[in-house]
CSV table of C-alpha atoms in Angstrom, one decimal:
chain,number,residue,atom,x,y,z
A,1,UNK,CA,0.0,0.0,0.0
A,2,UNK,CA,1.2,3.7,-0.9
A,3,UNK,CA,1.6,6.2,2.2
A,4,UNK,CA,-1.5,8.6,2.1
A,5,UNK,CA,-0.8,11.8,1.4
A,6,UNK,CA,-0.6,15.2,4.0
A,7,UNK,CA,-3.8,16.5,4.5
A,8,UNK,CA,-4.7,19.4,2.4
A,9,UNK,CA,-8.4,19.1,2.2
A,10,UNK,CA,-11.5,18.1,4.4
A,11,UNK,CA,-12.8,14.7,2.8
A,12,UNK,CA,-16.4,15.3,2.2
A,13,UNK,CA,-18.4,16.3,-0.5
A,14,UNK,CA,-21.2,19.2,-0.9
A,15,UNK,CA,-23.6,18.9,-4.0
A,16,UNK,CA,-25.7,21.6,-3.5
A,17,UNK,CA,-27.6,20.9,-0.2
A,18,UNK,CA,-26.4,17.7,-0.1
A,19,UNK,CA,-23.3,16.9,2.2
A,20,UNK,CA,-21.4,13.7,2.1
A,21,UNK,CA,-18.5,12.8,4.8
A,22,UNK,CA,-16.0,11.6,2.0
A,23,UNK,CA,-16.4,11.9,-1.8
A,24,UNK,CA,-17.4,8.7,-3.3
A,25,UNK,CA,-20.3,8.1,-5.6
A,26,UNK,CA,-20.9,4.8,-6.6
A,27,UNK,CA,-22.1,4.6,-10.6
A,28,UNK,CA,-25.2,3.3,-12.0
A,29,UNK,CA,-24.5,0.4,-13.7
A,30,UNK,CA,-28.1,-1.6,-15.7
A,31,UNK,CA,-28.9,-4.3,-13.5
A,32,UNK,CA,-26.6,-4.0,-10.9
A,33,UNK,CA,-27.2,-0.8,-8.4
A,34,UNK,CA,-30.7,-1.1,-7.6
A,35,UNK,CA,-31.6,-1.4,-4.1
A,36,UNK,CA,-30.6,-4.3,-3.2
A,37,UNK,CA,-26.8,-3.9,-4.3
A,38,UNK,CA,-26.8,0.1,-2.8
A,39,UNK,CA,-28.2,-1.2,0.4
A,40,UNK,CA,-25.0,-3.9,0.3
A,41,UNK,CA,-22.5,-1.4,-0.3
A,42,UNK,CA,-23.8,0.7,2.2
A,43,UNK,CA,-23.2,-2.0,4.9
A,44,UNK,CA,-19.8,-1.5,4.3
A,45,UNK,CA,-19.1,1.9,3.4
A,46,UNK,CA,-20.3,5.5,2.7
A,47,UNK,CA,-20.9,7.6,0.1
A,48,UNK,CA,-23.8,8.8,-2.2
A,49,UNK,CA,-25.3,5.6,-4.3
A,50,UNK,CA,-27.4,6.5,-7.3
A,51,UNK,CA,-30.2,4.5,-8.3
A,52,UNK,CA,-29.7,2.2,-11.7
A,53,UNK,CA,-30.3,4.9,-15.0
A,54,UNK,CA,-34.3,5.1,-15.8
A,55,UNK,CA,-35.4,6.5,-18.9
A,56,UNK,CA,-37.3,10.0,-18.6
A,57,UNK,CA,-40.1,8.3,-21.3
A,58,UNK,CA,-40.3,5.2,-18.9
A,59,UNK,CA,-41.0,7.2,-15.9
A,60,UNK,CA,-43.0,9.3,-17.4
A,61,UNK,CA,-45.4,6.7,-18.8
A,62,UNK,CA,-45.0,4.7,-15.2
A,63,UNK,CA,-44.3,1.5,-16.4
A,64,UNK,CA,-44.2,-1.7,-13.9
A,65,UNK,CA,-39.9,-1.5,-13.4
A,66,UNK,CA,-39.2,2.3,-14.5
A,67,UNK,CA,-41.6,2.5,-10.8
A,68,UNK,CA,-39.7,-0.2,-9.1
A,69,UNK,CA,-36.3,1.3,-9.5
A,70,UNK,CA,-36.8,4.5,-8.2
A,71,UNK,CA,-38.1,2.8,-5.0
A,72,UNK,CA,-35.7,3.6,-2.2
A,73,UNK,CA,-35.6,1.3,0.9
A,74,UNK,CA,-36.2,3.6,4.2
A,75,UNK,CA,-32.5,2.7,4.9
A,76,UNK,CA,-31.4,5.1,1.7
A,77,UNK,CA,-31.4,8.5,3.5
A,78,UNK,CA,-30.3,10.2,-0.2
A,79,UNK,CA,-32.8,9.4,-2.9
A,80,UNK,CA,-30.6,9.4,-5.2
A,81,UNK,CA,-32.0,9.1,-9.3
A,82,UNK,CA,-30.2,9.1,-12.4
A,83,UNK,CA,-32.5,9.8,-15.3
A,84,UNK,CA,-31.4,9.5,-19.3
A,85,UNK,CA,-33.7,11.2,-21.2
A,86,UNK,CA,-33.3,13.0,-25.1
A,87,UNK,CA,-36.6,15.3,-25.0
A,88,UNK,CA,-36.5,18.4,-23.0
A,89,UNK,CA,-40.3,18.0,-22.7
A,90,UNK,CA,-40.3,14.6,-21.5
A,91,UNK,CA,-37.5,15.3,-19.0
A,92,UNK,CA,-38.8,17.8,-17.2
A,93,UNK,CA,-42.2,16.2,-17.2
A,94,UNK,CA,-40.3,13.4,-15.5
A,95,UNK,CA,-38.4,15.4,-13.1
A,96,UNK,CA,-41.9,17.3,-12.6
A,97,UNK,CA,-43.0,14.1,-11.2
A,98,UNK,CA,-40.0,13.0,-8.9
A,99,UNK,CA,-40.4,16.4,-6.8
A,100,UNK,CA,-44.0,16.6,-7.0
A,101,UNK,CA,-44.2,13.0,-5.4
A,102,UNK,CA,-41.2,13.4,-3.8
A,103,UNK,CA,-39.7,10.7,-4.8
A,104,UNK,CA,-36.1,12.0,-5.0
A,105,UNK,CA,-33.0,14.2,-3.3
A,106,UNK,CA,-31.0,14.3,-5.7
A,107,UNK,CA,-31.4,13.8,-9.7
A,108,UNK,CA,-28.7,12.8,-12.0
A,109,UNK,CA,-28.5,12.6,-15.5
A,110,UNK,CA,-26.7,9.9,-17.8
A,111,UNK,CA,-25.0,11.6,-21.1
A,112,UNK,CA,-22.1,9.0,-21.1
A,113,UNK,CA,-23.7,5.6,-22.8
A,114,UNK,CA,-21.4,4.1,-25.3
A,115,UNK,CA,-23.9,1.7,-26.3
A,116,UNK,CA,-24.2,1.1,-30.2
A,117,UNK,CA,-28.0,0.8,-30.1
A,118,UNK,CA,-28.2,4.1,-28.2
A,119,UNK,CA,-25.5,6.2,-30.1
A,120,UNK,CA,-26.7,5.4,-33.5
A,121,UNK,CA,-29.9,6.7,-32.6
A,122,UNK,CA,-27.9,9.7,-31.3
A,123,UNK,CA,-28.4,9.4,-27.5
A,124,UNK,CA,-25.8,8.8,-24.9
A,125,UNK,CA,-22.5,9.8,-25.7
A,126,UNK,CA,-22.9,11.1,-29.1
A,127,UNK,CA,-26.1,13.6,-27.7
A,128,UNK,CA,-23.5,16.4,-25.8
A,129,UNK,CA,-22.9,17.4,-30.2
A,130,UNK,CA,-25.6,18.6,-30.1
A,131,UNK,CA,-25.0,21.2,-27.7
A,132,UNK,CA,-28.6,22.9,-28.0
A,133,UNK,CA,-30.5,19.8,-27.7
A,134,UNK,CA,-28.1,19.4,-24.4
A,135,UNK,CA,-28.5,22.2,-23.3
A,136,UNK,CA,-32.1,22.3,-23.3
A,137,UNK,CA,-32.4,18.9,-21.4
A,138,UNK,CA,-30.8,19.9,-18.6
A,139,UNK,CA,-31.9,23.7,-18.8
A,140,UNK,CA,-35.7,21.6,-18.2
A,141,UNK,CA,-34.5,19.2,-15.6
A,142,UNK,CA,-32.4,22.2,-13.8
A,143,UNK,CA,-35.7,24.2,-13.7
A,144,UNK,CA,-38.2,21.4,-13.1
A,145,UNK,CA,-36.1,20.0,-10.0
A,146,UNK,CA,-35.9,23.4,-8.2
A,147,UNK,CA,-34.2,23.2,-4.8
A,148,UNK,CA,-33.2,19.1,-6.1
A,149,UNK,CA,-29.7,19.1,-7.2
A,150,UNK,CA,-29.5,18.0,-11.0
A,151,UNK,CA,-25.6,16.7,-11.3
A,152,UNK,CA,-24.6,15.6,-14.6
A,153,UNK,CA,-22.6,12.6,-15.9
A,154,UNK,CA,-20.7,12.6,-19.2
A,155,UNK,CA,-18.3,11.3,-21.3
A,156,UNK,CA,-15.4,13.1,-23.4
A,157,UNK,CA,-17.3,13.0,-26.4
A,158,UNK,CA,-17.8,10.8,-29.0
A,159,UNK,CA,-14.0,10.2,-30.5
A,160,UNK,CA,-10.8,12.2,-29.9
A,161,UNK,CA,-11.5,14.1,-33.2
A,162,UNK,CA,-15.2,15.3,-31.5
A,163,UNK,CA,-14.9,16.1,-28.0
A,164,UNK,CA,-17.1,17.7,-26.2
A,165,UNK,CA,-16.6,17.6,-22.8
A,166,UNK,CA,-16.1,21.3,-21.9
A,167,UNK,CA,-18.5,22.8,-23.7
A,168,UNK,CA,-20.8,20.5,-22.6
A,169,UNK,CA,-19.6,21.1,-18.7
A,170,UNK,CA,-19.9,24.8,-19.4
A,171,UNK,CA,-23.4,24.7,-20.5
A,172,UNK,CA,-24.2,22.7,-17.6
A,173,UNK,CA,-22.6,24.8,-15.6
A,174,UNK,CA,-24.5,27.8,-17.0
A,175,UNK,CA,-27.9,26.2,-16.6
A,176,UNK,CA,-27.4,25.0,-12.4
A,177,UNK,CA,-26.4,22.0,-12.0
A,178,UNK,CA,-24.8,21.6,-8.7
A,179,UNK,CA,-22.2,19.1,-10.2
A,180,UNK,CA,-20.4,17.0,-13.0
A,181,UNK,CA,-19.2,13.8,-12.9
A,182,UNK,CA,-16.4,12.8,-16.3
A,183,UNK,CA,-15.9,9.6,-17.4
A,184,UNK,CA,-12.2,9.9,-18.9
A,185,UNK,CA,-13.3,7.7,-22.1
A,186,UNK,CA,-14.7,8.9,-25.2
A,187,UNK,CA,-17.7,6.9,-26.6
A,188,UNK,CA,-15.4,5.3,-29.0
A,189,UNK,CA,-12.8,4.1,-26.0
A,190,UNK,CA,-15.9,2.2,-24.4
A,191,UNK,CA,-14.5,0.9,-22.0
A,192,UNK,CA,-11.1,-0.3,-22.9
A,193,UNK,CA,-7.6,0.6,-22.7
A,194,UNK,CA,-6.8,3.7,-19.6
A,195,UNK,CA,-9.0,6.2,-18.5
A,196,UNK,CA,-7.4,9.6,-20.0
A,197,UNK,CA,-7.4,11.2,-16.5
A,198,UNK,CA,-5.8,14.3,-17.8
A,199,UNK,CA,-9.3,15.2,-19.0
A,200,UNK,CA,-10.4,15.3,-15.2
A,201,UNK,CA,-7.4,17.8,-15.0
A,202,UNK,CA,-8.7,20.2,-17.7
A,203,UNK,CA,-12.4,19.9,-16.9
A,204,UNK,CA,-11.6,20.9,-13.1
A,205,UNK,CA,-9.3,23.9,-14.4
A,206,UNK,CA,-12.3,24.9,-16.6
A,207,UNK,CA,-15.4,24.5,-14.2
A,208,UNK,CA,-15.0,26.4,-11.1
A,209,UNK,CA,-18.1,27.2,-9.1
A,210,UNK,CA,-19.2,23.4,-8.6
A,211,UNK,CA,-17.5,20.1,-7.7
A,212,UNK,CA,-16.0,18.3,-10.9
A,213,UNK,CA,-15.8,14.4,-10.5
A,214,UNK,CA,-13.5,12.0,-11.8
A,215,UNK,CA,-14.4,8.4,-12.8
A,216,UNK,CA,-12.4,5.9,-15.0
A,217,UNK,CA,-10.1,2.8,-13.6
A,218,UNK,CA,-10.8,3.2,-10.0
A,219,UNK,CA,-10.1,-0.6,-8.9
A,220,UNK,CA,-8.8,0.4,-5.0
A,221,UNK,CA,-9.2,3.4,-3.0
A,222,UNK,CA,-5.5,3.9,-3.5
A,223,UNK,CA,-6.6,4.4,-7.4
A,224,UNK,CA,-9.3,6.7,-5.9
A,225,UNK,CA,-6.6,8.6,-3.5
A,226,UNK,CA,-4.0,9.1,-6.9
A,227,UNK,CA,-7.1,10.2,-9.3
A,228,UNK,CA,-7.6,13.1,-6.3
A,229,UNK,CA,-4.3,13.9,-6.1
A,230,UNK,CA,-3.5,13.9,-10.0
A,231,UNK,CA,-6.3,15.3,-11.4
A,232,UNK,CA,-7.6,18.0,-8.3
A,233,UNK,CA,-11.2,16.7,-9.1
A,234,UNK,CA,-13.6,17.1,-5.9
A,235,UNK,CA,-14.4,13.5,-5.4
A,236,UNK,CA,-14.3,9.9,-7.2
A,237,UNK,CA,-17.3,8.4,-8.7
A,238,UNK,CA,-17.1,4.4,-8.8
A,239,UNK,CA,-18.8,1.9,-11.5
A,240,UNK,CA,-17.0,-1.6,-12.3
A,241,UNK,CA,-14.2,-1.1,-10.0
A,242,UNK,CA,-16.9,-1.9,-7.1
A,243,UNK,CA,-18.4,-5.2,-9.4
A,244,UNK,CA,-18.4,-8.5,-7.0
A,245,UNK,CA,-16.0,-6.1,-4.8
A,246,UNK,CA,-19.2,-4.2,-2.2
A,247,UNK,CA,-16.1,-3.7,0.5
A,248,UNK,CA,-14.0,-1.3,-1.8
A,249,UNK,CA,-16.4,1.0,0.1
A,250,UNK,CA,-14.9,0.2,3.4
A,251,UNK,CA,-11.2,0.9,1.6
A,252,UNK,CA,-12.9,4.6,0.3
A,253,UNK,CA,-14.0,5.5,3.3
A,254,UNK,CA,-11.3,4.3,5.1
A,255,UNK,CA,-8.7,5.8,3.0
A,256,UNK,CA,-10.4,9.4,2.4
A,257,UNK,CA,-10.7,9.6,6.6
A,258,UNK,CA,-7.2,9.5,6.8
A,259,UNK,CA,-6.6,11.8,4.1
A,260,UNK,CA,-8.5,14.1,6.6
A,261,UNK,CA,-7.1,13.1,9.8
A,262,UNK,CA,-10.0,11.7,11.1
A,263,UNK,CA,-8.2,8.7,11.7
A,264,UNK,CA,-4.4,7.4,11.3
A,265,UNK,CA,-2.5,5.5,8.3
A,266,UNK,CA,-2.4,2.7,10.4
A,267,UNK,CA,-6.2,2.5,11.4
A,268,UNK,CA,-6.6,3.2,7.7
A,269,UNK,CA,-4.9,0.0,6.3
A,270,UNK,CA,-6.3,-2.2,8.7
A,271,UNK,CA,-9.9,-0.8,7.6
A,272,UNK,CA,-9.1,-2.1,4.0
A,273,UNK,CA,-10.6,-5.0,3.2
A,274,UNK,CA,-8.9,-8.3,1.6
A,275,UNK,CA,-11.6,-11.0,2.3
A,276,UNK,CA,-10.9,-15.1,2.7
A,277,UNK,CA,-13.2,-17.3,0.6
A,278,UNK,CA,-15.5,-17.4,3.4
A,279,UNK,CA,-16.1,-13.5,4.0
A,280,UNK,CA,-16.8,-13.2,0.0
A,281,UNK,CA,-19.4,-16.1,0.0
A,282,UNK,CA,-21.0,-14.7,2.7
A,283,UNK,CA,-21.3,-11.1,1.0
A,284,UNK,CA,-22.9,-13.1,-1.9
A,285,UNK,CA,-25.3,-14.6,-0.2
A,286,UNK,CA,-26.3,-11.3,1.8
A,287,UNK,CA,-26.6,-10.2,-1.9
A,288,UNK,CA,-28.8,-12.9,-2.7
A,289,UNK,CA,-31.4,-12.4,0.4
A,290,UNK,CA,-31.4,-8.3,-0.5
A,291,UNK,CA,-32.4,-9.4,-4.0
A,292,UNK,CA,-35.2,-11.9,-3.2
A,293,UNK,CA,-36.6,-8.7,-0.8
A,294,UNK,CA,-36.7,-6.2,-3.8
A,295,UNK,CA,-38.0,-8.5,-5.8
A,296,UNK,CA,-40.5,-10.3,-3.4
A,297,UNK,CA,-39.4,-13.7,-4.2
A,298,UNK,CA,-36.3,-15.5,-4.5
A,299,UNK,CA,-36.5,-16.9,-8.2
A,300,UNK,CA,-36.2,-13.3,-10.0
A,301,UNK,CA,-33.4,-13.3,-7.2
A,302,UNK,CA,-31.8,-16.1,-7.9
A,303,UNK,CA,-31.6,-15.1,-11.7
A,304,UNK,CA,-30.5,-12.3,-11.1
A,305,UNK,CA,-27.3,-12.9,-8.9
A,306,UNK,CA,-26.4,-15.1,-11.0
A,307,UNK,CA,-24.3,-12.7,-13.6
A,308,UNK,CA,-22.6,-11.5,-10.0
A,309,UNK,CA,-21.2,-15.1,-9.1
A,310,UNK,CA,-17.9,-14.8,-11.8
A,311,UNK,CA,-17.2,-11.0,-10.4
A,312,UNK,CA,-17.5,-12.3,-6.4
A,313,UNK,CA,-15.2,-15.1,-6.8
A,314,UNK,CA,-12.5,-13.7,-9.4
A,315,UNK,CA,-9.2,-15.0,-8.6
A,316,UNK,CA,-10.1,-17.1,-6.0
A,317,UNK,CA,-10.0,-20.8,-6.1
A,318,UNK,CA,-13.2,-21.9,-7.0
A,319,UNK,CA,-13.9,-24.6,-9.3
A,320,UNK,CA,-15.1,-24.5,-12.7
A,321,UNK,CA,-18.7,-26.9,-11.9
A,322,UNK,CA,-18.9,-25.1,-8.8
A,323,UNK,CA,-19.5,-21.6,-10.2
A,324,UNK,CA,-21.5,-23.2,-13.0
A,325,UNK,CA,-23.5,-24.5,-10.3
A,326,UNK,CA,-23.9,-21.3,-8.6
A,327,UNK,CA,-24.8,-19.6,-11.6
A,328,UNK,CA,-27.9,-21.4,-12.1
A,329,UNK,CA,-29.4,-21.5,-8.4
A,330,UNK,CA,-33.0,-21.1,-8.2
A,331,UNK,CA,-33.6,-20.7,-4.3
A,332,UNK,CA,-31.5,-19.2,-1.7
A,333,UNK,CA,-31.6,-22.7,-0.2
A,334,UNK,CA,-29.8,-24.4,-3.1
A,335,UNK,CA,-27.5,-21.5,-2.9
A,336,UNK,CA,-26.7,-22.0,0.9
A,337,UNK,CA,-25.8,-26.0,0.1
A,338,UNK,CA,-23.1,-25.0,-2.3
A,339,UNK,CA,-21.2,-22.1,-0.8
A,340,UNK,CA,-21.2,-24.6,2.0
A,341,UNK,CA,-18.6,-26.9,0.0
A,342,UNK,CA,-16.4,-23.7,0.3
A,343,UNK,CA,-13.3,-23.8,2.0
A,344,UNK,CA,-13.9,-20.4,4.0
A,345,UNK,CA,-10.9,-20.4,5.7
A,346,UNK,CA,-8.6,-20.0,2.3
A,347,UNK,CA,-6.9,-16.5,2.4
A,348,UNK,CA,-7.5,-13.3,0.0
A,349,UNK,CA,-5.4,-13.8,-3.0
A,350,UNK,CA,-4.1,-10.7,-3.9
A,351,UNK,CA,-3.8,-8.8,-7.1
A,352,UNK,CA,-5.7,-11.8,-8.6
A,353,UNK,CA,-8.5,-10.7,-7.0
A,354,UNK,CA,-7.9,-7.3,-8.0
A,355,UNK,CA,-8.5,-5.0,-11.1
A,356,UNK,CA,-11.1,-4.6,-14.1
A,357,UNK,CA,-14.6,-6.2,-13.6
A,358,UNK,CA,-16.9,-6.9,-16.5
A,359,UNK,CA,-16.2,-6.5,-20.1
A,360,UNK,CA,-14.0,-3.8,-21.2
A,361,UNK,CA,-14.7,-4.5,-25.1
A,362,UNK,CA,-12.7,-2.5,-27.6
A,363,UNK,CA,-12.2,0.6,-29.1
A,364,UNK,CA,-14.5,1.2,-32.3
A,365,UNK,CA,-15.8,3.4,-34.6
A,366,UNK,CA,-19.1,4.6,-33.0
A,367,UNK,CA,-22.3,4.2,-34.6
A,368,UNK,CA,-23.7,7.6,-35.3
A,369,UNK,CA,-27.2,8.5,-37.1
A,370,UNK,CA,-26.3,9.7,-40.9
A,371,UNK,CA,-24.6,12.9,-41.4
A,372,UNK,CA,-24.9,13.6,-37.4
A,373,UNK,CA,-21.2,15.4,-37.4
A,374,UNK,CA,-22.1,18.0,-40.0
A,375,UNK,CA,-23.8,20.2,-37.6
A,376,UNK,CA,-24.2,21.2,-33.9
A,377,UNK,CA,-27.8,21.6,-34.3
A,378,UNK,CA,-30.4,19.1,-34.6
A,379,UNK,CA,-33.1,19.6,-37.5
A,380,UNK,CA,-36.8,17.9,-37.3
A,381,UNK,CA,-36.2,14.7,-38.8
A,382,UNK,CA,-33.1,14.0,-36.5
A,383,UNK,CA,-35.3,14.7,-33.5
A,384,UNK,CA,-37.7,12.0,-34.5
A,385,UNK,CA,-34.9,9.4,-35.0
A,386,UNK,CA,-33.6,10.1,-31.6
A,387,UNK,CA,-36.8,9.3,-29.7
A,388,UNK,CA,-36.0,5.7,-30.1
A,389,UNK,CA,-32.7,6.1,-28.5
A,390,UNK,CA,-34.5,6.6,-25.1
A,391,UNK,CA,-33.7,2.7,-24.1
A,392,UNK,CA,-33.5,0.9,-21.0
A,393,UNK,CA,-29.5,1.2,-21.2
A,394,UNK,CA,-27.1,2.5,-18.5
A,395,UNK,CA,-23.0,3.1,-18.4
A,396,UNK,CA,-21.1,5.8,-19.0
């Protein structure tokens, strides 16, 4: 472990009202932080967790999971939303709704999907080019949320030729939004290769009024502790790096204490967590009972922690037909009679266990409606095309 640096900074995080002890905000990822997971990494750590990304068309039309996601357990003390939307109109009709019902502290919005099916439509990623249409999206949710914070998330732009990143931040800036979150890829990266982190740098030296954070390649807090000190962003927003890994938010909170002083190096370290076979089946199954109490049953639950079995167990020695087995449980019962042929008592295995979560993919030529890079602007039949980008996709 690296020496934690001298304390130049108090740890928390203000986002408009909201005030967080350190500055960690775990990512919506599709199918992965709904309340269940947030409630899990909460046991460990601290932060602000944002709900799973729900399209501003789905709320808006209430459909049966759009309504279930933006559920918070009593537990969840931040309602914390992140909406993806391409229609100023339907956006702040959706945001209308959140405060009216209040349903929400705190809205974010997704501008970072990568997502072929999405940017070839002209959402995600590749909407920030068209810096009206952008503009006017948040300009609705900004005015709709009132005294909500509205934080935005985004990507560098579509490729290294067409960036947009800055201009994006400094409408968003302009229109109120009490914060923006940069994922150092551009659309075209996806997730591959290194987060450009220097782009955290320039967006911080360009916004100045609001917290700018960074996110990209944060697999330990010591990742989350260099990104602060290289970059001078306000706080570290988390997405695969916390995959099968809920305790990295003991290590983030542990680690950005002692960058305050709150507590020493020493206490620090032996916060961080390096779990033995049995600690991590243990978290699964705590994940699995969470699940089978959002969804009111455990077969949804058991389908659905299935996808998490490969990230929990990754570079520990578990055998092939075991996680087969695991990954196709069907009660919590069947689940408890496997991890029982664990041995619990074998040790954390070190940088096996460590690094990249989920599929990075590889760079590629983004998929772009036709002729979308001859203008800024977005004419008539553009905006029709782009209504069906408004998916049920997340990532950024």
């Amino acid at each position: 472990m690296s020496s934690l640096p001298t304390v130049t900074r108090t740890p928390g995080l203000t986002i408009g009202p909201i005030e967080l002890d350190v500055p960690i905000v775990l990512a919506p990822m599709a199918g992965v932080t709904n309340t269940a997971y947030r409630r899990l990494c909460r046991e460990y750590g601290t932060g602000l967790f944002v709900s799973e990304m729900i399209t501003s068309r789905a709320l808006v039309e209430r459909t049966p999971e759009s309504m279930r996601l933006i559920t918070h357990h009593p537990s969840e003390t931040i309602r914390s939303i992140q909406l993806y939307g391409v229609d100023p109109k339907t956006m702040g009709e959706a945001v209308t709704m959140l405060v009216a019902e209040n349903r929400a502290d705190h809205i974010d919005m997704n501008f970072g999907c990568p997502v072929p099916k999405v940017t070839r439509r002209g959402g995600g990623a590749a909407l920030p080019w068209k810096s009206d249409l952008f503009r006017g999206i948040v300009e609705a949710a900004v005015t709709a949320a009132g005294d909500i914070p509205v934080t935005v998330k985004m990507r560098k732009g579509i490729d290294d030729d067409h960036l947009t990143y800055l201009e994006a931040a400094r409408a968003a800036e302009g229109a109120g939004v009490a914060s923006i979150a940069l994922h150092a890829r551009t659309a075209a990266d996806f997730y591959s290769g290194h987060a450009d982190w220097s782009a955290i740098s320039a967006l911080k030296e360009t916004i100045t009024s609001i917290p700018v954070l960074g996110n990209g390649d944060i697999w330990s807090a010591d990742d989350a502790l260099r990104m602060v000190d290289e970059t001078g962003c306000d706080g570290v927003v988390v997405g695969r790096g916390c995959l099968g890994r809920p305790w990295l938010f003991a290590d983030l909170t542990a680690a950005f204490r002692a960058r305050a002083g709150e507590i020493t190096e020493a206490e620090s370290l032996a916060s961080r967590v390096q779990p033995p076979l049995g600690d991590v089946a243990r978290a699964l199954r705590r994940h699995a009972e969470l699940l089978t109490e959002f969804y009111d049953g455990e077969e949804r639950a058991c389908r659905d922690i299935r996808k998490h079995v490969a990230w929990y167990f990754k570079g520990y020695p578990v055998g092939h037909e075991l996680r087969t087995a695991l990954a196709m449980v069907t009660s919590l019962a069947e689940m408890d009679d496997l991890l029982a042929t664990l041995d619990g008592s074998l040790p954390y295995p070190g940088v096996d266990a460590e690094g990249p979560r989920g599929r990075a993919g590889r760079p590629k030529r983004p998929a772009l409606p036709n002729k979308w890079l001859e203008s800024r602007s977005l004419d008539t039949p553009g905006l029709a095309e782009l209504a069906g980008a408004e998916l049920e996709h997340s990532g950024g």
